[in-house]
């Protein structure tokens, strides 16, 4: 990966200490209260209702993910270090409140990291196999064509609600509009490094204010398909800061890697 892309803000907890600090912050969540300005700037998000997005996954290293199958989580490659056996990750599923006693917590057994991540072809995706299937939760199908790579998308996660802020106890959600490749690449900063065939941009270009942020990495960007069912079109990957004007979020373009994801999952 070129240095410029490496030092842009990847949207996971950057160190183990940051993940520990984020976990500690759940006892006093950084959600807007009457004594704080409302979060108009996930950034710009509102709390998701219990059961609204049953496929959402929180990973113990400080990343998000989505249930690709009942036993496999789709997340970002930059959230994991390598392919191989791994029992160190805990997936929390089935709740919007990470402190809920109803949460299912399941350990990982194996990680598959995209072999093309960090190359000129991109591929910021990874799969985490869980020790047992989750129960009572739906999965999130992924887009296999570019048909849904436009319009307005939904993002959700337990990441920071402000740039540099604490990660959240409660799941936040927001909507972001599609930004075409040429416009995204023209925004300066790290955006000229965009890989159009592997990445998709979304955000409020002129005003900013709504975006994924640190701790949301690996989580899904999704929308309704032609049957009004949720379908995943992106994976939270990187961006210059959070919710800044002219700095959209950049997401792994899932349809580009759909066949590779399916093949890797079949082998787990």
PDB file of C-alpha atoms in Angstrom:
ATOM      1  CA  UNK A   1       0.000   0.000   0.000  1.00  0.00           C
ATOM      2  CA  UNK A   2       1.352   3.405  -0.935  1.00  0.00           C
ATOM      3  CA  UNK A   3       2.322   5.571   2.056  1.00  0.00           C
ATOM      4  CA  UNK A   4      -0.259   8.226   1.267  1.00  0.00           C
ATOM      5  CA  UNK A   5      -3.092   5.719   1.481  1.00  0.00           C
ATOM      6  CA  UNK A   6      -1.603   4.044   4.556  1.00  0.00           C
ATOM      7  CA  UNK A   7      -1.542   7.245   6.588  1.00  0.00           C
ATOM      8  CA  UNK A   8      -5.051   8.351   5.702  1.00  0.00           C
ATOM      9  CA  UNK A   9      -7.572   7.680   8.440  1.00  0.00           C
ATOM     10  CA  UNK A  10      -8.447   3.992   8.427  1.00  0.00           C
ATOM     11  CA  UNK A  11     -11.668   3.691  10.315  1.00  0.00           C
ATOM     12  CA  UNK A  12     -10.815   1.114  12.961  1.00  0.00           C
ATOM     13  CA  UNK A  13      -9.355   1.512  16.445  1.00  0.00           C
ATOM     14  CA  UNK A  14      -5.724   2.163  15.609  1.00  0.00           C
ATOM     15  CA  UNK A  15      -4.171   0.359  18.554  1.00  0.00           C
ATOM     16  CA  UNK A  16      -5.109  -2.272  21.102  1.00  0.00           C
ATOM     17  CA  UNK A  17      -5.068   0.460  23.747  1.00  0.00           C
ATOM     18  CA  UNK A  18      -7.588   2.456  21.739  1.00  0.00           C
ATOM     19  CA  UNK A  19      -9.871  -0.571  21.593  1.00  0.00           C
ATOM     20  CA  UNK A  20      -9.555  -1.055  25.365  1.00  0.00           C
ATOM     21  CA  UNK A  21     -10.291   2.611  25.963  1.00  0.00           C
ATOM     22  CA  UNK A  22     -13.296   2.388  23.658  1.00  0.00           C
ATOM     23  CA  UNK A  23     -14.609  -0.605  25.566  1.00  0.00           C
ATOM     24  CA  UNK A  24     -14.202   1.276  28.845  1.00  0.00           C
ATOM     25  CA  UNK A  25     -16.163   4.210  27.429  1.00  0.00           C
ATOM     26  CA  UNK A  26     -19.252   2.041  26.987  1.00  0.00           C
ATOM     27  CA  UNK A  27     -19.994   2.489  30.692  1.00  0.00           C
ATOM     28  CA  UNK A  28     -20.500   6.200  29.997  1.00  0.00           C
ATOM     29  CA  UNK A  29     -21.415   6.351  26.314  1.00  0.00           C
ATOM     30  CA  UNK A  30     -20.586   9.463  24.318  1.00  0.00           C
ATOM     31  CA  UNK A  31     -24.156   9.833  23.088  1.00  0.00           C
ATOM     32  CA  UNK A  32     -25.563  13.355  22.933  1.00  0.00           C
ATOM     33  CA  UNK A  33     -27.591  14.296  26.042  1.00  0.00           C
ATOM     34  CA  UNK A  34     -29.532  17.378  27.049  1.00  0.00           C
ATOM     35  CA  UNK A  35     -26.276  18.891  28.308  1.00  0.00           C
ATOM     36  CA  UNK A  36     -24.535  18.351  24.972  1.00  0.00           C
ATOM     37  CA  UNK A  37     -25.248  19.648  21.468  1.00  0.00           C
ATOM     38  CA  UNK A  38     -27.239  17.086  19.478  1.00  0.00           C
ATOM     39  CA  UNK A  39     -25.301  14.885  17.090  1.00  0.00           C
ATOM     40  CA  UNK A  40     -26.061  16.443  13.763  1.00  0.00           C
ATOM     41  CA  UNK A  41     -22.938  15.281  12.358  1.00  0.00           C
ATOM     42  CA  UNK A  42     -21.470   6.564  13.049  1.00  0.00           C
ATOM     43  CA  UNK A  43     -21.114  10.872  12.721  1.00  0.00           C
ATOM     44  CA  UNK A  44     -24.499  12.509  12.154  1.00  0.00           C
ATOM     45  CA  UNK A  45     -26.219   9.334  13.241  1.00  0.00           C
ATOM     46  CA  UNK A  46     -29.206   8.395  15.361  1.00  0.00           C
ATOM     47  CA  UNK A  47     -29.687   5.300  17.493  1.00  0.00           C
ATOM     48  CA  UNK A  48     -30.820   2.184  15.691  1.00  0.00           C
ATOM     49  CA  UNK A  49     -33.770   0.296  17.126  1.00  0.00           C
ATOM     50  CA  UNK A  50     -33.284  -3.159  18.589  1.00  0.00           C
ATOM     51  CA  UNK A  51     -33.680  -5.662  15.747  1.00  0.00           C
ATOM     52  CA  UNK A  52     -33.547  -3.025  13.007  1.00  0.00           C
ATOM     53  CA  UNK A  53     -30.281  -4.350  11.558  1.00  0.00           C
ATOM     54  CA  UNK A  54     -29.963  -7.893  12.955  1.00  0.00           C
ATOM     55  CA  UNK A  55     -26.973  -8.680  10.740  1.00  0.00           C
ATOM     56  CA  UNK A  56     -24.700  -6.108  12.423  1.00  0.00           C
ATOM     57  CA  UNK A  57     -21.608  -7.411  14.233  1.00  0.00           C
ATOM     58  CA  UNK A  58     -19.253  -5.759  16.688  1.00  0.00           C
ATOM     59  CA  UNK A  59     -15.728  -7.212  16.739  1.00  0.00           C
ATOM     60  CA  UNK A  60     -13.524  -7.077  19.808  1.00  0.00           C
ATOM     61  CA  UNK A  61     -10.553  -5.464  18.052  1.00  0.00           C
ATOM     62  CA  UNK A  62     -12.645  -2.314  17.555  1.00  0.00           C
ATOM     63  CA  UNK A  63     -14.184  -2.956  14.138  1.00  0.00           C
ATOM     64  CA  UNK A  64     -17.606  -3.698  12.710  1.00  0.00           C
ATOM     65  CA  UNK A  65     -18.852  -6.366  10.366  1.00  0.00           C
ATOM     66  CA  UNK A  66     -21.940  -8.043   8.951  1.00  0.00           C
ATOM     67  CA  UNK A  67     -23.197 -11.615   9.016  1.00  0.00           C
ATOM     68  CA  UNK A  68     -22.358 -13.042   5.598  1.00  0.00           C
ATOM     69  CA  UNK A  69     -23.612 -16.413   6.818  1.00  0.00           C
ATOM     70  CA  UNK A  70     -24.765 -17.572  10.239  1.00  0.00           C
ATOM     71  CA  UNK A  71     -21.135 -18.482  11.015  1.00  0.00           C
ATOM     72  CA  UNK A  72     -19.070 -16.088   8.885  1.00  0.00           C
ATOM     73  CA  UNK A  73     -18.589 -12.345   9.366  1.00  0.00           C
ATOM     74  CA  UNK A  74     -17.609 -10.078   6.480  1.00  0.00           C
ATOM     75  CA  UNK A  75     -15.340  -7.228   7.599  1.00  0.00           C
ATOM     76  CA  UNK A  76     -12.353  -5.178   6.376  1.00  0.00           C
ATOM     77  CA  UNK A  77      -8.911  -6.608   5.659  1.00  0.00           C
ATOM     78  CA  UNK A  78      -7.247  -3.776   7.568  1.00  0.00           C
ATOM     79  CA  UNK A  79      -9.044  -4.963  10.726  1.00  0.00           C
ATOM     80  CA  UNK A  80      -7.103  -8.254  10.772  1.00  0.00           C
ATOM     81  CA  UNK A  81      -3.432  -9.078  10.378  1.00  0.00           C
ATOM     82  CA  UNK A  82      -3.294 -12.264   8.312  1.00  0.00           C
ATOM     83  CA  UNK A  83      -5.008 -15.406   7.067  1.00  0.00           C
ATOM     84  CA  UNK A  84      -4.954 -18.346   9.457  1.00  0.00           C
ATOM     85  CA  UNK A  85      -6.296 -19.833  12.656  1.00  0.00           C
ATOM     86  CA  UNK A  86      -7.379 -17.151  15.101  1.00  0.00           C
ATOM     87  CA  UNK A  87      -9.283 -17.583  18.353  1.00  0.00           C
ATOM     88  CA  UNK A  88      -8.604 -14.096  19.705  1.00  0.00           C
ATOM     89  CA  UNK A  89     -11.590 -12.241  18.223  1.00  0.00           C
ATOM     90  CA  UNK A  90     -14.971 -12.064  19.913  1.00  0.00           C
ATOM     91  CA  UNK A  91     -18.031 -11.191  17.834  1.00  0.00           C
ATOM     92  CA  UNK A  92     -20.954  -9.537  19.626  1.00  0.00           C
ATOM     93  CA  UNK A  93     -24.258  -9.935  17.802  1.00  0.00           C
ATOM     94  CA  UNK A  94     -27.986  -9.602  18.303  1.00  0.00           C
ATOM     95  CA  UNK A  95     -28.063  -6.304  20.200  1.00  0.00           C
ATOM     96  CA  UNK A  96     -27.765  -2.574  19.660  1.00  0.00           C
ATOM     97  CA  UNK A  97     -26.546  -2.041  23.242  1.00  0.00           C
ATOM     98  CA  UNK A  98     -23.151  -3.672  23.698  1.00  0.00           C
ATOM     99  CA  UNK A  99     -23.816  -3.979  27.439  1.00  0.00           C
ATOM    100  CA  UNK A 100     -27.057  -5.886  26.961  1.00  0.00           C
ATOM    101  CA  UNK A 101     -27.311  -9.252  28.703  1.00  0.00           C
ATOM    102  CA  UNK A 102     -29.076 -10.534  25.567  1.00  0.00           C
ATOM    103  CA  UNK A 103     -25.938 -10.265  23.440  1.00  0.00           C
ATOM    104  CA  UNK A 104     -24.558 -13.360  21.791  1.00  0.00           C
ATOM    105  CA  UNK A 105     -20.767 -13.413  22.109  1.00  0.00           C
ATOM    106  CA  UNK A 106     -18.945 -15.935  19.929  1.00  0.00           C
ATOM    107  CA  UNK A 107     -15.210 -16.497  19.505  1.00  0.00           C
ATOM    108  CA  UNK A 108     -13.483 -16.694  16.143  1.00  0.00           C
ATOM    109  CA  UNK A 109     -11.754 -19.810  14.865  1.00  0.00           C
ATOM    110  CA  UNK A 110     -10.244 -18.661  11.556  1.00  0.00           C
ATOM    111  CA  UNK A 111      -9.596 -15.489   9.571  1.00  0.00           C
ATOM    112  CA  UNK A 112      -9.306 -15.145   5.804  1.00  0.00           C
ATOM    113  CA  UNK A 113      -7.718 -11.877   4.691  1.00  0.00           C
ATOM    114  CA  UNK A 114      -7.996 -10.763   1.071  1.00  0.00           C
ATOM    115  CA  UNK A 115      -4.657 -11.506  -0.612  1.00  0.00           C
ATOM    116  CA  UNK A 116      -4.996  -8.423  -2.847  1.00  0.00           C
ATOM    117  CA  UNK A 117      -5.410  -5.919  -0.014  1.00  0.00           C
ATOM    118  CA  UNK A 118      -2.740  -3.219  -0.265  1.00  0.00           C
ATOM    119  CA  UNK A 119      -2.128  -3.864  -3.959  1.00  0.00           C
ATOM    120  CA  UNK A 120      -3.099  -1.741  -6.950  1.00  0.00           C
ATOM    121  CA  UNK A 121      -6.254  -3.834  -7.407  1.00  0.00           C
ATOM    122  CA  UNK A 122      -7.512  -3.167  -3.879  1.00  0.00           C
ATOM    123  CA  UNK A 123      -9.509  -5.613  -1.792  1.00  0.00           C
ATOM    124  CA  UNK A 124     -10.113  -4.326   1.737  1.00  0.00           C
ATOM    125  CA  UNK A 125     -12.226  -7.277   2.843  1.00  0.00           C
ATOM    126  CA  UNK A 126     -11.832 -10.246   5.160  1.00  0.00           C
ATOM    127  CA  UNK A 127     -13.879 -13.128   6.526  1.00  0.00           C
ATOM    128  CA  UNK A 128     -14.002 -14.286  10.142  1.00  0.00           C
ATOM    129  CA  UNK A 129     -15.323 -17.772  10.886  1.00  0.00           C
ATOM    130  CA  UNK A 130     -17.050 -18.132  14.234  1.00  0.00           C
ATOM    131  CA  UNK A 131     -16.851 -21.130  16.550  1.00  0.00           C
ATOM    132  CA  UNK A 132     -20.599 -21.716  16.224  1.00  0.00           C
ATOM    133  CA  UNK A 133     -23.477 -20.304  14.183  1.00  0.00           C
ATOM    134  CA  UNK A 134     -25.456 -17.387  15.567  1.00  0.00           C
ATOM    135  CA  UNK A 135     -29.075 -18.086  16.402  1.00  0.00           C
ATOM    136  CA  UNK A 136     -32.213 -16.170  15.487  1.00  0.00           C
ATOM    137  CA  UNK A 137     -30.514 -13.537  13.329  1.00  0.00           C
ATOM    138  CA  UNK A 138     -30.710 -12.799   9.616  1.00  0.00           C
ATOM    139  CA  UNK A 139     -27.703 -12.439   7.343  1.00  0.00           C
ATOM    140  CA  UNK A 140     -26.941  -9.613   4.902  1.00  0.00           C
ATOM    141  CA  UNK A 141     -26.683 -10.637   1.230  1.00  0.00           C
ATOM    142  CA  UNK A 142     -23.967  -8.914  -0.782  1.00  0.00           C
ATOM    143  CA  UNK A 143     -24.333  -7.265  -4.179  1.00  0.00           C
ATOM    144  CA  UNK A 144     -23.003  -9.366  -7.032  1.00  0.00           C
ATOM    145  CA  UNK A 145     -23.458  -6.676  -9.711  1.00  0.00           C
ATOM    146  CA  UNK A 146     -23.070  -2.901  -9.840  1.00  0.00           C
ATOM    147  CA  UNK A 147     -26.844  -2.421 -10.109  1.00  0.00           C
ATOM    148  CA  UNK A 148     -27.095  -1.080  -6.544  1.00  0.00           C
ATOM    149  CA  UNK A 149     -23.896   0.977  -6.495  1.00  0.00           C
ATOM    150  CA  UNK A 150     -25.718   4.323  -6.541  1.00  0.00           C
ATOM    151  CA  UNK A 151     -28.474   6.197  -4.776  1.00  0.00           C
ATOM    152  CA  UNK A 152     -28.652   6.636  -1.017  1.00  0.00           C
ATOM    153  CA  UNK A 153     -27.009   4.176   1.348  1.00  0.00           C
ATOM    154  CA  UNK A 154     -27.380   3.301   5.019  1.00  0.00           C
ATOM    155  CA  UNK A 155     -24.353   2.940   7.291  1.00  0.00           C
ATOM    156  CA  UNK A 156     -24.344   1.726  10.880  1.00  0.00           C
ATOM    157  CA  UNK A 157     -21.761   1.089  13.554  1.00  0.00           C
ATOM    158  CA  UNK A 158     -20.507   1.552  17.089  1.00  0.00           C
ATOM    159  CA  UNK A 159     -17.674   3.852  16.014  1.00  0.00           C
ATOM    160  CA  UNK A 160     -17.000   7.434  17.069  1.00  0.00           C
ATOM    161  CA  UNK A 161     -19.824   9.979  16.743  1.00  0.00           C
ATOM    162  CA  UNK A 162     -17.263  12.763  16.175  1.00  0.00           C
ATOM    163  CA  UNK A 163     -13.808  12.727  14.635  1.00  0.00           C
ATOM    164  CA  UNK A 164     -11.362  11.641  17.336  1.00  0.00           C
ATOM    165  CA  UNK A 165     -14.198  10.848  19.739  1.00  0.00           C
ATOM    166  CA  UNK A 166     -15.020   7.761  21.773  1.00  0.00           C
ATOM    167  CA  UNK A 167     -16.556   4.665  20.283  1.00  0.00           C
ATOM    168  CA  UNK A 168     -20.157   4.062  21.202  1.00  0.00           C
ATOM    169  CA  UNK A 169     -22.117   1.747  23.459  1.00  0.00           C
ATOM    170  CA  UNK A 170     -25.214   1.949  21.234  1.00  0.00           C
ATOM    171  CA  UNK A 171     -25.468   1.225  17.513  1.00  0.00           C
ATOM    172  CA  UNK A 172     -25.833   4.389  15.439  1.00  0.00           C
ATOM    173  CA  UNK A 173     -27.198   4.649  11.905  1.00  0.00           C
ATOM    174  CA  UNK A 174     -27.117   7.285   9.177  1.00  0.00           C
ATOM    175  CA  UNK A 175     -27.732   7.714   5.457  1.00  0.00           C
ATOM    176  CA  UNK A 176     -25.151   8.888   2.930  1.00  0.00           C
ATOM    177  CA  UNK A 177     -25.519   9.666  -0.794  1.00  0.00           C
ATOM    178  CA  UNK A 178     -23.417   8.110  -3.544  1.00  0.00           C
ATOM    179  CA  UNK A 179     -20.456  10.113  -4.885  1.00  0.00           C
ATOM    180  CA  UNK A 180     -19.215   9.132  -8.335  1.00  0.00           C
ATOM    181  CA  UNK A 181     -15.602   8.031  -8.790  1.00  0.00           C
ATOM    182  CA  UNK A 182     -14.421  11.055 -10.775  1.00  0.00           C
ATOM    183  CA  UNK A 183     -15.870  13.529  -8.286  1.00  0.00           C
ATOM    184  CA  UNK A 184     -14.496  11.569  -5.340  1.00  0.00           C
ATOM    185  CA  UNK A 185     -10.997  11.357  -6.813  1.00  0.00           C
ATOM    186  CA  UNK A 186     -11.004  15.100  -7.471  1.00  0.00           C
ATOM    187  CA  UNK A 187     -11.409  16.043  -3.790  1.00  0.00           C
ATOM    188  CA  UNK A 188      -7.667  16.267  -3.065  1.00  0.00           C
ATOM    189  CA  UNK A 189      -5.941  14.818  -0.018  1.00  0.00           C
ATOM    190  CA  UNK A 190      -5.788  11.047  -0.358  1.00  0.00           C
ATOM    191  CA  UNK A 191      -8.688  10.825  -2.792  1.00  0.00           C
ATOM    192  CA  UNK A 192      -6.646  10.846  -6.027  1.00  0.00           C
ATOM    193  CA  UNK A 193      -5.456   7.393  -4.839  1.00  0.00           C
ATOM    194  CA  UNK A 194      -9.007   6.027  -5.148  1.00  0.00           C
ATOM    195  CA  UNK A 195      -9.195   2.659  -6.937  1.00  0.00           C
ATOM    196  CA  UNK A 196     -12.383   3.090  -9.022  1.00  0.00           C
ATOM    197  CA  UNK A 197     -12.802  -0.597  -9.782  1.00  0.00           C
ATOM    198  CA  UNK A 198     -12.464  -1.594  -6.126  1.00  0.00           C
ATOM    199  CA  UNK A 199     -13.822   1.314  -4.079  1.00  0.00           C
ATOM    200  CA  UNK A 200     -17.024   3.329  -3.876  1.00  0.00           C
ATOM    201  CA  UNK A 201     -17.513   6.730  -2.249  1.00  0.00           C
ATOM    202  CA  UNK A 202     -20.439   8.173  -0.308  1.00  0.00           C
ATOM    203  CA  UNK A 203     -21.066  11.294   1.735  1.00  0.00           C
ATOM    204  CA  UNK A 204     -22.394  14.846   1.727  1.00  0.00           C
ATOM    205  CA  UNK A 205     -19.725  16.515  -0.374  1.00  0.00           C
ATOM    206  CA  UNK A 206     -20.520  20.179   0.135  1.00  0.00           C
ATOM    207  CA  UNK A 207     -21.516  20.137   3.797  1.00  0.00           C
ATOM    208  CA  UNK A 208     -20.054  16.969   5.305  1.00  0.00           C
ATOM    209  CA  UNK A 209     -21.684  16.251   8.656  1.00  0.00           C
ATOM    210  CA  UNK A 210     -22.599  12.585   8.079  1.00  0.00           C
ATOM    211  CA  UNK A 211     -20.051   9.796   7.778  1.00  0.00           C
ATOM    212  CA  UNK A 212     -18.569   6.660   9.234  1.00  0.00           C
ATOM    213  CA  UNK A 213     -15.642   7.198  11.589  1.00  0.00           C
ATOM    214  CA  UNK A 214     -13.019   5.449  13.736  1.00  0.00           C
ATOM    215  CA  UNK A 215     -14.355   2.129  14.959  1.00  0.00           C
ATOM    216  CA  UNK A 216     -16.773   1.682  12.062  1.00  0.00           C
ATOM    217  CA  UNK A 217     -14.208  -0.078   9.855  1.00  0.00           C
ATOM    218  CA  UNK A 218     -15.414  -3.338   8.397  1.00  0.00           C
ATOM    219  CA  UNK A 219     -19.070  -2.493   8.891  1.00  0.00           C
ATOM    220  CA  UNK A 220     -21.488  -2.623   5.978  1.00  0.00           C
ATOM    221  CA  UNK A 221     -22.835   0.097   3.719  1.00  0.00           C
ATOM    222  CA  UNK A 222     -26.180  -1.142   2.439  1.00  0.00           C
ATOM    223  CA  UNK A 223     -29.431  -0.178   0.727  1.00  0.00           C
ATOM    224  CA  UNK A 224     -32.725  -1.690  -0.356  1.00  0.00           C
ATOM    225  CA  UNK A 225     -32.750  -3.929  -3.421  1.00  0.00           C
ATOM    226  CA  UNK A 226     -35.585  -4.207  -5.954  1.00  0.00           C
ATOM    227  CA  UNK A 227     -37.520  -6.381  -3.506  1.00  0.00           C
ATOM    228  CA  UNK A 228     -37.048  -3.866  -0.656  1.00  0.00           C
ATOM    229  CA  UNK A 229     -34.637  -6.218   1.127  1.00  0.00           C
ATOM    230  CA  UNK A 230     -31.304  -4.988   2.507  1.00  0.00           C
ATOM    231  CA  UNK A 231     -28.260  -5.678   0.330  1.00  0.00           C
ATOM    232  CA  UNK A 232     -24.639  -4.827   1.125  1.00  0.00           C
ATOM    233  CA  UNK A 233     -22.799  -2.716  -1.435  1.00  0.00           C
ATOM    234  CA  UNK A 234     -19.781  -1.545   0.566  1.00  0.00           C
ATOM    235  CA  UNK A 235     -17.452  -2.175   3.497  1.00  0.00           C
ATOM    236  CA  UNK A 236     -16.234   0.764   5.598  1.00  0.00           C
ATOM    237  CA  UNK A 237     -12.609   1.250   4.580  1.00  0.00           C
ATOM    238  CA  UNK A 238     -11.023   4.717   4.842  1.00  0.00           C
ATOM    239  CA  UNK A 239     -11.403   8.459   4.504  1.00  0.00           C
ATOM    240  CA  UNK A 240      -9.704  11.770   5.256  1.00  0.00           C
ATOM    241  CA  UNK A 241     -11.031  12.511   8.719  1.00  0.00           C
ATOM    242  CA  UNK A 242     -14.706  12.019   9.543  1.00  0.00           C
ATOM    243  CA  UNK A 243     -17.641  13.946   8.061  1.00  0.00           C
ATOM    244  CA  UNK A 244     -15.492  16.762   6.715  1.00  0.00           C
ATOM    245  CA  UNK A 245     -16.783  18.698   3.687  1.00  0.00           C
ATOM    246  CA  UNK A 246     -15.246  17.439   0.435  1.00  0.00           C
ATOM    247  CA  UNK A 247     -13.967  14.295   2.189  1.00  0.00           C
ATOM    248  CA  UNK A 248     -16.428  11.437   1.557  1.00  0.00           C
ATOM    249  CA  UNK A 249     -16.178   8.013   3.096  1.00  0.00           C
ATOM    250  CA  UNK A 250     -14.522   5.348   0.948  1.00  0.00           C
ATOM    251  CA  UNK A 251     -15.906   1.820   0.977  1.00  0.00           C
ATOM    252  CA  UNK A 252     -14.773  -1.467  -0.518  1.00  0.00           C
ATOM    253  CA  UNK A 253     -16.930  -2.062  -3.601  1.00  0.00           C
ATOM    254  CA  UNK A 254     -18.432  -5.417  -2.628  1.00  0.00           C
ATOM    255  CA  UNK A 255     -19.713  -6.355  -6.089  1.00  0.00           C
ATOM    256  CA  UNK A 256     -16.153  -6.305  -7.445  1.00  0.00           C
ATOM    257  CA  UNK A 257     -15.096  -8.986  -4.978  1.00  0.00           C
ATOM    258  CA  UNK A 258     -18.359 -10.918  -4.617  1.00  0.00           C
ATOM    259  CA  UNK A 259     -17.132 -14.059  -6.366  1.00  0.00           C
ATOM    260  CA  UNK A 260     -13.865 -14.066  -4.425  1.00  0.00           C
ATOM    261  CA  UNK A 261     -15.740 -13.584  -1.141  1.00  0.00           C
ATOM    262  CA  UNK A 262     -18.078 -16.459  -1.989  1.00  0.00           C
ATOM    263  CA  UNK A 263     -15.201 -18.758  -2.927  1.00  0.00           C
ATOM    264  CA  UNK A 264     -13.270 -17.931   0.237  1.00  0.00           C
ATOM    265  CA  UNK A 265     -16.347 -18.465   2.405  1.00  0.00           C
ATOM    266  CA  UNK A 266     -17.006 -21.844   0.801  1.00  0.00           C
ATOM    267  CA  UNK A 267     -13.518 -22.924   1.816  1.00  0.00           C
ATOM    268  CA  UNK A 268     -13.832 -22.005   5.492  1.00  0.00           C
TER     269      UNK A 268
END
